[in-house]
mmCIF file of C-alpha atoms in Angstrom:
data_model
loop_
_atom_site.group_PDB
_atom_site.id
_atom_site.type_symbol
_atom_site.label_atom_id
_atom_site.label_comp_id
_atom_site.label_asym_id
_atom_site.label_seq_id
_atom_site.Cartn_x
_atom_site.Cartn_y
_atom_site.Cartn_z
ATOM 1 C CA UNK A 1 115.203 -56.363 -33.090
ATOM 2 C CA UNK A 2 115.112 -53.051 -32.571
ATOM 3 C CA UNK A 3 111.053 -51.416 -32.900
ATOM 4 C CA UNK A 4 110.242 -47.980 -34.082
ATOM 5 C CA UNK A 5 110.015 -46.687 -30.317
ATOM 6 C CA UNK A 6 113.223 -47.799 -29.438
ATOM 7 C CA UNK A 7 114.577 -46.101 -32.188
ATOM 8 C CA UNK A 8 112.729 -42.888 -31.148
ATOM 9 C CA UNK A 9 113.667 -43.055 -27.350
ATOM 10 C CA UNK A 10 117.501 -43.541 -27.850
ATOM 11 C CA UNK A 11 117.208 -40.628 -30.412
ATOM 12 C CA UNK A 12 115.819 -38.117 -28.402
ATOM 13 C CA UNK A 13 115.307 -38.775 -24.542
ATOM 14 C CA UNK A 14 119.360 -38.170 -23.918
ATOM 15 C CA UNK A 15 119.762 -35.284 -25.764
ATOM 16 C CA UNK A 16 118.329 -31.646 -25.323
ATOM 17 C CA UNK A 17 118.083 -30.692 -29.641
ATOM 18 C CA UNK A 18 114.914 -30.144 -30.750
ATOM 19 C CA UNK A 19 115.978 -31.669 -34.162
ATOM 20 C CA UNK A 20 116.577 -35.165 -32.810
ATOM 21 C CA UNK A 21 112.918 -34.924 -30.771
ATOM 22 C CA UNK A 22 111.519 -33.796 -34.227
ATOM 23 C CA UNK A 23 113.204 -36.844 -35.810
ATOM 24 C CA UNK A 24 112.033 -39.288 -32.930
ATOM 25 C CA UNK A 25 108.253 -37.611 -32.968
ATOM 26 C CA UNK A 26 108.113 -38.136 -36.617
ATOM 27 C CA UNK A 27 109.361 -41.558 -36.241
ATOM 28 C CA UNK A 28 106.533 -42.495 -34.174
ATOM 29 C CA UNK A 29 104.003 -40.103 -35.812
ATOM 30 C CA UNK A 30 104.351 -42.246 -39.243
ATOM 31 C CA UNK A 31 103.957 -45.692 -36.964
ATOM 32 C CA UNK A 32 100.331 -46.299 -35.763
ATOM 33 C CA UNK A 33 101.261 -49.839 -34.706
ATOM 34 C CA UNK A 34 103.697 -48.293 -32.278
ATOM 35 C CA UNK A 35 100.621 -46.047 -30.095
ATOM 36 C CA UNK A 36 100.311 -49.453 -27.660
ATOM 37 C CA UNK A 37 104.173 -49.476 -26.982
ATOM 38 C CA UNK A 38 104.970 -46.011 -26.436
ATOM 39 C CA UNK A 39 101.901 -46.020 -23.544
ATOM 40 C CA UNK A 40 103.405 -49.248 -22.276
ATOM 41 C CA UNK A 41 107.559 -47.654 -22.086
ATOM 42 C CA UNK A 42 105.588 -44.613 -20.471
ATOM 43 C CA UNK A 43 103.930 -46.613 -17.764
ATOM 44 C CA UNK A 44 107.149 -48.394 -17.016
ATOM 45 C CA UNK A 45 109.187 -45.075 -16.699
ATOM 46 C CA UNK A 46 106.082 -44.180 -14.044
ATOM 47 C CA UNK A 47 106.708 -46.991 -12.451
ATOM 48 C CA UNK A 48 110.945 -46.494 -11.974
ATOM 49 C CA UNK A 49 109.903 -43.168 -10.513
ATOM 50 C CA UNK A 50 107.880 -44.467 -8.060
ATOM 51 C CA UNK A 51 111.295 -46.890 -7.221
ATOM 52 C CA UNK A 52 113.430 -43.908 -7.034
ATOM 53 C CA UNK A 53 111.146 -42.026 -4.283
ATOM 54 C CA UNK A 54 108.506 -40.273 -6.038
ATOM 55 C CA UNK A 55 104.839 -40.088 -5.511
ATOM 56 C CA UNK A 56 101.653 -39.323 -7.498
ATOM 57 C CA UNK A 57 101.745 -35.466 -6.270
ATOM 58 C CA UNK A 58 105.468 -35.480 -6.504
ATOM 59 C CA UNK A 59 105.692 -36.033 -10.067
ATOM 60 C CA UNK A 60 102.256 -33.686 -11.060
ATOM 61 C CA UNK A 61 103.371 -30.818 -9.042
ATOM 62 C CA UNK A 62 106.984 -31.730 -11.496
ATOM 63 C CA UNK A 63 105.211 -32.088 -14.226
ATOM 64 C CA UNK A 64 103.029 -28.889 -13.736
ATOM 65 C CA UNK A 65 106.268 -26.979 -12.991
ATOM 66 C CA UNK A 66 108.432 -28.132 -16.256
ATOM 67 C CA UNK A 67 105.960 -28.416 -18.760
ATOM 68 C CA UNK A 68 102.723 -27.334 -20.112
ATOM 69 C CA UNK A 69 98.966 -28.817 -19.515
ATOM 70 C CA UNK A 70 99.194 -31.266 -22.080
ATOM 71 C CA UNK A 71 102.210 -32.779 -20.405
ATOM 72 C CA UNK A 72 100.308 -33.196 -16.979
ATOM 73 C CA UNK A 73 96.913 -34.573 -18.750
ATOM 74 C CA UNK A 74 99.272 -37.721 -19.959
ATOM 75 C CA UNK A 75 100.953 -38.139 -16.999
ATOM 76 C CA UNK A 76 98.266 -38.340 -15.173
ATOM 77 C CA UNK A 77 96.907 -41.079 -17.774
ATOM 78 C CA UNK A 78 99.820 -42.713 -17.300
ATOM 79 C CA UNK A 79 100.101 -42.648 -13.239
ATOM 80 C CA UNK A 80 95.877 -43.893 -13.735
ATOM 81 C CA UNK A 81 97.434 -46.824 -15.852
ATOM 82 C CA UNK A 82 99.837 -47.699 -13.539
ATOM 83 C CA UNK A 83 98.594 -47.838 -10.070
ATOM 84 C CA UNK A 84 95.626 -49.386 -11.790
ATOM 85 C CA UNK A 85 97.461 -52.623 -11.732
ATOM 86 C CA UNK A 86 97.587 -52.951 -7.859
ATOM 87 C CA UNK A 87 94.769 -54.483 -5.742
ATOM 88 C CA UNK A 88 96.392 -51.971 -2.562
ATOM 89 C CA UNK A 89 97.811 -49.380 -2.832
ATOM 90 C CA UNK A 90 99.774 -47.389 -0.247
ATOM 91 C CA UNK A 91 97.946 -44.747 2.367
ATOM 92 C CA UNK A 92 98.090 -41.757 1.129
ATOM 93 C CA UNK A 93 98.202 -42.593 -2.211
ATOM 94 C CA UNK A 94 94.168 -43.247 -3.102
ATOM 95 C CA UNK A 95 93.850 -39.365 -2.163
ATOM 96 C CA UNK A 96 96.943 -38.103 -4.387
ATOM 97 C CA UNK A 97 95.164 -39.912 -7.037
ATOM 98 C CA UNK A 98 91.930 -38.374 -7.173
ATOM 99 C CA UNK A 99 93.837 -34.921 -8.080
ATOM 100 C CA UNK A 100 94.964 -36.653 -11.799
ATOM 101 C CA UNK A 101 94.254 -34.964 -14.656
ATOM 102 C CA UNK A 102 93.594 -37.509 -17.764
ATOM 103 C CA UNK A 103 92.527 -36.448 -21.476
ATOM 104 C CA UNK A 104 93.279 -36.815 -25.039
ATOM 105 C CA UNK A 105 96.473 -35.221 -26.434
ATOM 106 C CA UNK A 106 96.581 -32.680 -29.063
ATOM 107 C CA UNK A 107 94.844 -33.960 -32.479
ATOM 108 C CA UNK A 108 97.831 -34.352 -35.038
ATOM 109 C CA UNK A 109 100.027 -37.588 -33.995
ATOM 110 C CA UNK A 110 102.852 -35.385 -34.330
ATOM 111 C CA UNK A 111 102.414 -32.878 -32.090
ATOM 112 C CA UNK A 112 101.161 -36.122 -29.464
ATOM 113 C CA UNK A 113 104.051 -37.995 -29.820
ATOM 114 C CA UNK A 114 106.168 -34.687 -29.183
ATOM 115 C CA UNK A 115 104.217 -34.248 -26.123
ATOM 116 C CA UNK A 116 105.234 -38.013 -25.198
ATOM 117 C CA UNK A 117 108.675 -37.501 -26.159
ATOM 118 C CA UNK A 118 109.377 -34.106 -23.849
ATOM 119 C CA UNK A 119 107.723 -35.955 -21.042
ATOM 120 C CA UNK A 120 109.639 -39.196 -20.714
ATOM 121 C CA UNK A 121 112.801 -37.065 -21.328
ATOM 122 C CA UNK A 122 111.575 -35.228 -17.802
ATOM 123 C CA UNK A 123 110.673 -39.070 -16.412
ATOM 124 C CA UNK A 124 114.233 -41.000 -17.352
ATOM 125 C CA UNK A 125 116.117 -38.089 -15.284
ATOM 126 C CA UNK A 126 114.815 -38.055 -12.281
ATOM 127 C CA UNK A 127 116.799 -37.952 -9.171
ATOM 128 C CA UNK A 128 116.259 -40.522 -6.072
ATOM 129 C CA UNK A 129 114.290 -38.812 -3.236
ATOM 130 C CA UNK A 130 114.336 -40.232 0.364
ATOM 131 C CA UNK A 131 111.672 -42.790 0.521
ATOM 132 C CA UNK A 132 108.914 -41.537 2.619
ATOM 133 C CA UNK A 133 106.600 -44.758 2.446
ATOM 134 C CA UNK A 134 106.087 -48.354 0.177
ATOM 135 C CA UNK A 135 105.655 -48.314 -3.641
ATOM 136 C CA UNK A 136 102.646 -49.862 -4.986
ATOM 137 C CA UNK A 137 103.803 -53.998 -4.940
ATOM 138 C CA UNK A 138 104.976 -53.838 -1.783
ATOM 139 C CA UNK A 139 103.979 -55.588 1.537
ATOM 140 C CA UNK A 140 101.137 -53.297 3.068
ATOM 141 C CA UNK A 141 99.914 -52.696 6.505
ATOM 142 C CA UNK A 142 96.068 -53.717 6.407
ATOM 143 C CA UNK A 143 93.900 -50.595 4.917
ATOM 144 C CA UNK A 144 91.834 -49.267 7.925
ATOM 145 C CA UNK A 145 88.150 -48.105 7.852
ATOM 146 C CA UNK A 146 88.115 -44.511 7.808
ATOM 147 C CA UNK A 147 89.777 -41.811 9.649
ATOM 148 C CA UNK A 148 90.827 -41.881 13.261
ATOM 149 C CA UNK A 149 87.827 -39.966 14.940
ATOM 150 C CA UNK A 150 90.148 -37.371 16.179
ATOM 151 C CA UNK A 151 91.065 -36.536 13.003
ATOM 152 C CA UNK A 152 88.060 -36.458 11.773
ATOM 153 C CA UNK A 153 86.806 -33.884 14.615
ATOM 154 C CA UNK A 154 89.841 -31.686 13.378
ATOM 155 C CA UNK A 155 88.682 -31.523 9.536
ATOM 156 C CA UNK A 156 85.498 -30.460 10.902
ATOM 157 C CA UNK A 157 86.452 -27.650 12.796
ATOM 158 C CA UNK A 158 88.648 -26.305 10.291
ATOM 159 C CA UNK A 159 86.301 -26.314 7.283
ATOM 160 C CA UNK A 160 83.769 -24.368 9.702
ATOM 161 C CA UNK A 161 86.885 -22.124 10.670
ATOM 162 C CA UNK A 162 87.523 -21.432 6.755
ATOM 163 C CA UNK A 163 84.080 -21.178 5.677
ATOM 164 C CA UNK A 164 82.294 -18.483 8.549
ATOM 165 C CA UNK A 165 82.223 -15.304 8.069
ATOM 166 C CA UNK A 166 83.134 -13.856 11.499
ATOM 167 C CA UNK A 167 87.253 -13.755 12.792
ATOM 168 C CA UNK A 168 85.974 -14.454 15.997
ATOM 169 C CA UNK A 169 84.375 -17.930 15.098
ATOM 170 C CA UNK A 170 87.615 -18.791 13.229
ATOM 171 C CA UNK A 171 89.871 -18.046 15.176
ATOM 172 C CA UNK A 172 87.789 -19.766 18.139
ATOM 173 C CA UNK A 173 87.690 -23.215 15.870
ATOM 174 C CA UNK A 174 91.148 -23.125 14.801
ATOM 175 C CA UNK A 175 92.705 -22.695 17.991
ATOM 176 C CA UNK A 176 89.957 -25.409 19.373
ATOM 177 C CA UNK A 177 91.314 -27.748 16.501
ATOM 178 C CA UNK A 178 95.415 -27.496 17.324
ATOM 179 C CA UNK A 179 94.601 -27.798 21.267
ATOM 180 C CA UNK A 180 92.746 -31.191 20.062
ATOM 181 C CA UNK A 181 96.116 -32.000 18.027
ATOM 182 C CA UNK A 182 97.896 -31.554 20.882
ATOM 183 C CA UNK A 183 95.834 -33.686 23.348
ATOM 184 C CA UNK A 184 96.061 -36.867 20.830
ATOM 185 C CA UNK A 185 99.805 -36.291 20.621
ATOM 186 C CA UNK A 186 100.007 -36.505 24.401
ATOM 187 C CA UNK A 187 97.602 -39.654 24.272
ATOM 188 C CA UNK A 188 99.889 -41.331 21.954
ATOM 189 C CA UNK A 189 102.636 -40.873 23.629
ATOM 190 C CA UNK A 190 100.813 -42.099 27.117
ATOM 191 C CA UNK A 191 99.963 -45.195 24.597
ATOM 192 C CA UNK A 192 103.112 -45.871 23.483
ATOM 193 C CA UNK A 193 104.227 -45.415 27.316
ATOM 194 C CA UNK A 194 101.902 -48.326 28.498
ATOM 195 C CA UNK A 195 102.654 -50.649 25.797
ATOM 196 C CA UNK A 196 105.576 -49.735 23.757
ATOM 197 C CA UNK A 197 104.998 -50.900 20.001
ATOM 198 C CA UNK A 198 107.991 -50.686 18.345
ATOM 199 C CA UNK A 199 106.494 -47.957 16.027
ATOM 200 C CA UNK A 200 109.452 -45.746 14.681
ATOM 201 C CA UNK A 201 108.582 -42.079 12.906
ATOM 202 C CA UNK A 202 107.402 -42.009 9.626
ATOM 203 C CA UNK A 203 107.350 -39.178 6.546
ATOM 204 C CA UNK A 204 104.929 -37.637 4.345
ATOM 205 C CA UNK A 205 105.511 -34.666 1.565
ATOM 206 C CA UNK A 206 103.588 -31.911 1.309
ATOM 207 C CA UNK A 207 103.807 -29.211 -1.835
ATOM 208 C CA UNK A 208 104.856 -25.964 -1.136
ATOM 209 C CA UNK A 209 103.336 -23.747 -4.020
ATOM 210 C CA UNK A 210 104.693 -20.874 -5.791
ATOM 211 C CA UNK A 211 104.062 -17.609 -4.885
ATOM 212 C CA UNK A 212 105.550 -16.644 -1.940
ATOM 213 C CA UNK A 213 106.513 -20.525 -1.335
ATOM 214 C CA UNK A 214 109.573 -19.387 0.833
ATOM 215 C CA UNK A 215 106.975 -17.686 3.721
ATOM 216 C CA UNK A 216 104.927 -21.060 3.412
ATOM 217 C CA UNK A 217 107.361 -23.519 3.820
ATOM 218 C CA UNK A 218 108.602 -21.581 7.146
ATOM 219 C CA UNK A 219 104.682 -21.315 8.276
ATOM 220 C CA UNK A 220 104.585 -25.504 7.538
ATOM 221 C CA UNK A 221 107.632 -25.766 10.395
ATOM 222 C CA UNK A 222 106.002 -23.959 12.657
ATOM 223 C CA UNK A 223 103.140 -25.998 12.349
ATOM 224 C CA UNK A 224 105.113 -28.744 11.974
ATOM 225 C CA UNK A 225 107.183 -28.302 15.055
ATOM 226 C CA UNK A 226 104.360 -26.783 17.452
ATOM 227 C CA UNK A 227 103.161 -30.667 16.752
ATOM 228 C CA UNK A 228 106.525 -32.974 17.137
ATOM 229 C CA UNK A 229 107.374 -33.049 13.707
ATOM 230 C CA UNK A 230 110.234 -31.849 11.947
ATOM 231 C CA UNK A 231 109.541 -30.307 8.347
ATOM 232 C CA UNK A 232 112.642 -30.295 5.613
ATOM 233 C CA UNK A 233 112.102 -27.800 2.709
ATOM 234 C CA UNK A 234 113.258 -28.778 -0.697
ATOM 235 C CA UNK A 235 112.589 -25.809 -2.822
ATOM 236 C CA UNK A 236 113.715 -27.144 -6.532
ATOM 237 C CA UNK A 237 110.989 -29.363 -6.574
ATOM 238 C CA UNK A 238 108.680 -27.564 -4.356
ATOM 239 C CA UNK A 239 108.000 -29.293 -1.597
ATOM 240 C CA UNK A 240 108.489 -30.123 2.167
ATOM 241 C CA UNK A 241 108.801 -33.759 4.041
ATOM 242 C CA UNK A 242 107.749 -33.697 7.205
ATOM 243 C CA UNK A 243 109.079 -36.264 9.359
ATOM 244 C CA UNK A 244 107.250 -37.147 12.747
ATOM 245 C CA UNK A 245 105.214 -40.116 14.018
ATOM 246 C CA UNK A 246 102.453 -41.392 11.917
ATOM 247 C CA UNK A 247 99.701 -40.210 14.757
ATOM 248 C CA UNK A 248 101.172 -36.463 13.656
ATOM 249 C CA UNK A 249 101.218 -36.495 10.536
ATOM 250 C CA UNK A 250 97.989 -35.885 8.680
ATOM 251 C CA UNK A 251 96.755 -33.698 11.009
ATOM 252 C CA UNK A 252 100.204 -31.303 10.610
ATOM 253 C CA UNK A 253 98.874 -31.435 6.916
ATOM 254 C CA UNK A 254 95.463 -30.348 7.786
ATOM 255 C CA UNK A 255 95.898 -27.340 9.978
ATOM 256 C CA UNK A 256 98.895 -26.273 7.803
ATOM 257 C CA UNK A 257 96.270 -26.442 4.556
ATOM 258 C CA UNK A 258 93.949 -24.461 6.702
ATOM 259 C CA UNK A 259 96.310 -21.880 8.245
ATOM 260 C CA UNK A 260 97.457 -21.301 4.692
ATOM 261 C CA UNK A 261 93.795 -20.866 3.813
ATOM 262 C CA UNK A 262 92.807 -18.936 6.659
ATOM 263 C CA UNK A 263 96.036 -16.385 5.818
ATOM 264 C CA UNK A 264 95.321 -15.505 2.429
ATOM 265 C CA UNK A 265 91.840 -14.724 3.240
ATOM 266 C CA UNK A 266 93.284 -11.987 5.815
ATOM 267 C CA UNK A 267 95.841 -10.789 3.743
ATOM 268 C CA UNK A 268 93.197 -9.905 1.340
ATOM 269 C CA UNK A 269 91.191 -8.260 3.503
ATOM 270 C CA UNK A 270 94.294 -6.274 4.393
ATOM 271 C CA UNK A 271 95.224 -5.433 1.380
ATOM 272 C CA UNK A 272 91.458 -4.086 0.243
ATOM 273 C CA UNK A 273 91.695 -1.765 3.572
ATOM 274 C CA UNK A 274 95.001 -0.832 2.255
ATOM 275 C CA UNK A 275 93.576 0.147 -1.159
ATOM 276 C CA UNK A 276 90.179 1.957 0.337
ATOM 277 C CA UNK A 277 92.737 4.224 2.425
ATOM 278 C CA UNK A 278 94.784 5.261 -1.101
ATOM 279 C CA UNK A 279 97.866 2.935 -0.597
ATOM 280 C CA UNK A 280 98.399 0.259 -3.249
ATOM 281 C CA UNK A 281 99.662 -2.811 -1.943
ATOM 282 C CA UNK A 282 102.699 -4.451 -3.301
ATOM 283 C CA UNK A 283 103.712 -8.036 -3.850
ATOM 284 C CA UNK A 284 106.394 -6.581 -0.672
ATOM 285 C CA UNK A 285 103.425 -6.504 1.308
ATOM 286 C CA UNK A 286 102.018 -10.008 0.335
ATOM 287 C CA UNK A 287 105.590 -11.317 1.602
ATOM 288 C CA UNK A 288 106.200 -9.501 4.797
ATOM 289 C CA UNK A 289 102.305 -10.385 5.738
ATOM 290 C CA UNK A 290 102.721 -14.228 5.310
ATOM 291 C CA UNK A 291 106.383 -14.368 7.207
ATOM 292 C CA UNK A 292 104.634 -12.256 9.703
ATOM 293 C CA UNK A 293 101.924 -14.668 9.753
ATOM 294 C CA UNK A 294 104.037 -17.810 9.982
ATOM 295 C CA UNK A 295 106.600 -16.450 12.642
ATOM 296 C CA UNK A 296 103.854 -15.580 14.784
ATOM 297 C CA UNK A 297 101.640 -18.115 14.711
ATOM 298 C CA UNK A 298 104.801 -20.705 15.199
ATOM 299 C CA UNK A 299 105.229 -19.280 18.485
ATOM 300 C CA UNK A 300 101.916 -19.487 19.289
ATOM 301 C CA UNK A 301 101.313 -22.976 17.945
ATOM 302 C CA UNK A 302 104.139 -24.046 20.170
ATOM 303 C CA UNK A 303 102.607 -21.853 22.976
ATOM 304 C CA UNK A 304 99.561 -24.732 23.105
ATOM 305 C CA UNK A 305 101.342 -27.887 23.004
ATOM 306 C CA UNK A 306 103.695 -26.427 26.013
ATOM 307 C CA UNK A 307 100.632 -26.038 27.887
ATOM 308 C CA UNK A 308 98.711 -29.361 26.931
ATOM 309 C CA UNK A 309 101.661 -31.193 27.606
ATOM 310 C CA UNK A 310 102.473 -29.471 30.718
ATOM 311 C CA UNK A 311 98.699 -30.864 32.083
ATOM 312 C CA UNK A 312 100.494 -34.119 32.411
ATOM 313 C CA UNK A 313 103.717 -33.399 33.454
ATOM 314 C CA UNK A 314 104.389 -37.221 33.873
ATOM 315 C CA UNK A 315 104.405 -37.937 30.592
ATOM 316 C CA UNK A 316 107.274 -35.205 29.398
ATOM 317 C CA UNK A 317 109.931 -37.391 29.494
ATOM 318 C CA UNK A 318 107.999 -40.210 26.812
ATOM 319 C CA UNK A 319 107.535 -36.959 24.699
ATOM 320 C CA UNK A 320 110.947 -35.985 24.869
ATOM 321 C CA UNK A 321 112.132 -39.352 24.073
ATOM 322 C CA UNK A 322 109.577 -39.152 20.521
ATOM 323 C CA UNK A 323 110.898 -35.596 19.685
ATOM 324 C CA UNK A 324 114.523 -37.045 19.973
ATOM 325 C CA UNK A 325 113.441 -40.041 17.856
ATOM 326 C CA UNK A 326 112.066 -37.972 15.122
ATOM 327 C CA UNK A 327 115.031 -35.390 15.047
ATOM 328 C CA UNK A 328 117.253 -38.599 14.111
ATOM 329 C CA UNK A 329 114.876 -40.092 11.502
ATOM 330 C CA UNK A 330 114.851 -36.193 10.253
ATOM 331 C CA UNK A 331 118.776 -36.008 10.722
ATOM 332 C CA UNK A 332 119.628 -39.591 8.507
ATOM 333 C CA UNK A 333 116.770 -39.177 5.748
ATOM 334 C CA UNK A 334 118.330 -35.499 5.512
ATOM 335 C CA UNK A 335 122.521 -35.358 6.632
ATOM 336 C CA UNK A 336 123.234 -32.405 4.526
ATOM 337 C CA UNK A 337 120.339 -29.918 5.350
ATOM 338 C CA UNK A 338 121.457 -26.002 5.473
ATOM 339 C CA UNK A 339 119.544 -22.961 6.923
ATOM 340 C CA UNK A 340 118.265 -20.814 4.226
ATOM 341 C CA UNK A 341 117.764 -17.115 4.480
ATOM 342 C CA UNK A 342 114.648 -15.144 3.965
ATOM 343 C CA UNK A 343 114.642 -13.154 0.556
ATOM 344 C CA UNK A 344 111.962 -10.851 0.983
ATOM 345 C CA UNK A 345 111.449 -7.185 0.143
ATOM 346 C CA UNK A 346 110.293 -5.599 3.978
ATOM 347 C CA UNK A 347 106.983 -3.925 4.014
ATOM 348 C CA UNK A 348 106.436 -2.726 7.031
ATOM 349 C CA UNK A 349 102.641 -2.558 6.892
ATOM 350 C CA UNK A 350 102.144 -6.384 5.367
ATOM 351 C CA UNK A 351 104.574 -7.034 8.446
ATOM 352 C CA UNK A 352 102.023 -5.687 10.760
ATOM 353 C CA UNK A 353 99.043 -6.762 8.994
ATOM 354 C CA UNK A 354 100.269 -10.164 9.309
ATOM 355 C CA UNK A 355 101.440 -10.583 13.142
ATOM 356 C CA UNK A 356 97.985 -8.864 13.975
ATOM 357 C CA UNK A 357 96.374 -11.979 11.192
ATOM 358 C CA UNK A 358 97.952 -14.387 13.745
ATOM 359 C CA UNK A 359 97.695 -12.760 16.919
ATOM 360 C CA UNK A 360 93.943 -12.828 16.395
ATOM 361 C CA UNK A 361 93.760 -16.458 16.231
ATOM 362 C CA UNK A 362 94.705 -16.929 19.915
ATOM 363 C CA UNK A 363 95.336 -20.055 19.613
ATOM 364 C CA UNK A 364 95.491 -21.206 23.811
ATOM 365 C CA UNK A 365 94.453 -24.859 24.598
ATOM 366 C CA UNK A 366 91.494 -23.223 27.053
ATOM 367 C CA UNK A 367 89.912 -20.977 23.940
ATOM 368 C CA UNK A 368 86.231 -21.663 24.215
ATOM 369 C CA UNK A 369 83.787 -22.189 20.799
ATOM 370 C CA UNK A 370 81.466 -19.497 19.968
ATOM 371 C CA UNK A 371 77.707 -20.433 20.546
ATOM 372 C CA UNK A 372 76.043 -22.629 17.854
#
């Protein structure tokens, strides 16, 4: 028998009129007894999304894209409901869900069901993404306690790096941070060396946000690749996956989250030296700063782990040998990736502004820390 929220899903989740949503929202709007149901058919359309590739960020940063702040308060009531049901859920998931946003819907039950409506027609036509990890239900590695110590020695210096005052200190701490990145990479791969584990690479996302997301996906490869990890930009949903072993991953994620940081606070103190000397900055300039930015600091990124690795010249082939296994994971997750070119209006002065931003961060594996 067919209930009142069948009747409104069929009549307006395959169709773009607003009349037939009207229809289906006043369908449910005059059907109280329908409220539990229309949750339930939400949760489940959660839950095919997380079968067809998706994660908790994936679908917000969707969500927050398509639709309006209503929209993202129910799904994240909805994602809350439905990875509530699991006693483990997978690694990086805990930390996507503490950036939900939950709370009641607009008043009238109209406008609420509408809401519900517009947002399950977004859910039922989602593509399949490439898998980057297990859904919640699966078979899970046992959780570990905390954070490897390395990585945890990272976050450290980079808050300190984002939060002082003086360039000097920063850039100091941040190159001090990628030199450690490097050094664990090399003492995985000596690791895996030893006593080969059968570990293969792995794959996390990580958004690329709107503006200028084109100059911050290309500064997330260079971080990614200065740290043996290949990064694949997918701009219609605004993100990158970055493919590399697991050891490599989070902390590609931390330094890019901090470079990114770290960049727009120069660029704005570019652009206010740029205003006291009578010029007014464009958003030309805030483009041609960041892919100034990124290009440089990829080469000097790279710069580092040449030299770390080069400390232990025995262990180059074993590195080789995990670069070459994460270009094919990269290669059959992604078969059809393209080149993109840059579309950005040249500024000459954000250009320079921005390779002198990363030139100051000297990032060199034998950069000594300021004095506490």
């Amino acid at each position: 028998m067919s209930t009142t929220v069948d009747r409104a899903l069929e009549t307006a989740l395959y169709t773009e009129e607003d009349a037939a949503l009207d229809t289906a929202a006043s369908l449910l709007a005059a059907d109280r007894s329908a409220d539990a149901e229309l949750a339930r058919r939400g949760e489940e359309f959660v839950r095919r999304a997380w079968e067809r590739g998706w994660q908790p960020a994936d679908l917000l940063r969707l969500v927050r894209r398509e639709l309006a702040e209503e929209h993202v308060r129910l799904a994240g009531s909805l994602i809350a409901s439905e990875t509530a049901r699991y006693a483990h859920l997978p690694h990086r998931w805990p930390s996507q869900l503490t950036e939900l946003e939950s709370g009641p819907l607009r008043a009238d039950r109209f406008s609420s069901a509408t809401t519900a409506l517009e947002l399950y027609r977004l859910l039922v036509r989602l593509p399949s993404l490439e898998p980057v990890g297990p859904v919640p239900g699966d078979a899970l590695p046992a959780p570990t306690a905390g954070e490897p110590r390395m990585l945890t020695r990272v976050r450290a210096l980079l808050a300190k790096a984002e939060a002082t005052g003086y360039p000097e200190e920063a850039e100091a701490l941040t190159a001090k941070a990628q030199e450690l990145m490097a050094r664990h990479s090399l003492d995985e791969a000596a690791l895996a060396a030893r006593a080969p584990s059968g570990d293969v690479p792995g794959a996390m996302r990580i958004g690329v946000e709107p503006p200028y997301e084109q100059a911050k996906a290309i500064l997330l490869d260079a971080v990614a690749s200065a740290n043996h990890c290949r990064a694949v930009w997918n701009e219609p949903y605004g993100f990158s996956t970055v493919v590399g072993f697991e050891a490599d991953l989070d902390p590609v994620e931390l330094l890019y989250t901090s470079l990114l940081v770290q960049g727009t606070a120069a660029m704005t103190r570019a652009e206010a030296e740029q205003r006291a000397g009578g010029r007014k900055r464009t958003k030309s300039f805030r483009q041609s700063f960041l892919l100034a930015y990124a290009n440089r600091l990829g080469t000097r990124l790279a710069a580092t782990s040449r030299r770390v690795a080069a400390e232990t010249p025995t262990l180059l082939p074993v590195l080789a040998s995990r670069e070459v296994a994460v270009t094919s994971r990269a290669d059959e997750m992604f078969p059809q990736t393209r080149t993109t070119r840059v579309r950005a209006m040249w500024d000459e002065a954000g250009w320079t502004h921005g390779t002198t931003a990363a030139d100051t961060a000297r990032v060199h594996p034998h950069d000594e820390l300021p004095p506490a």
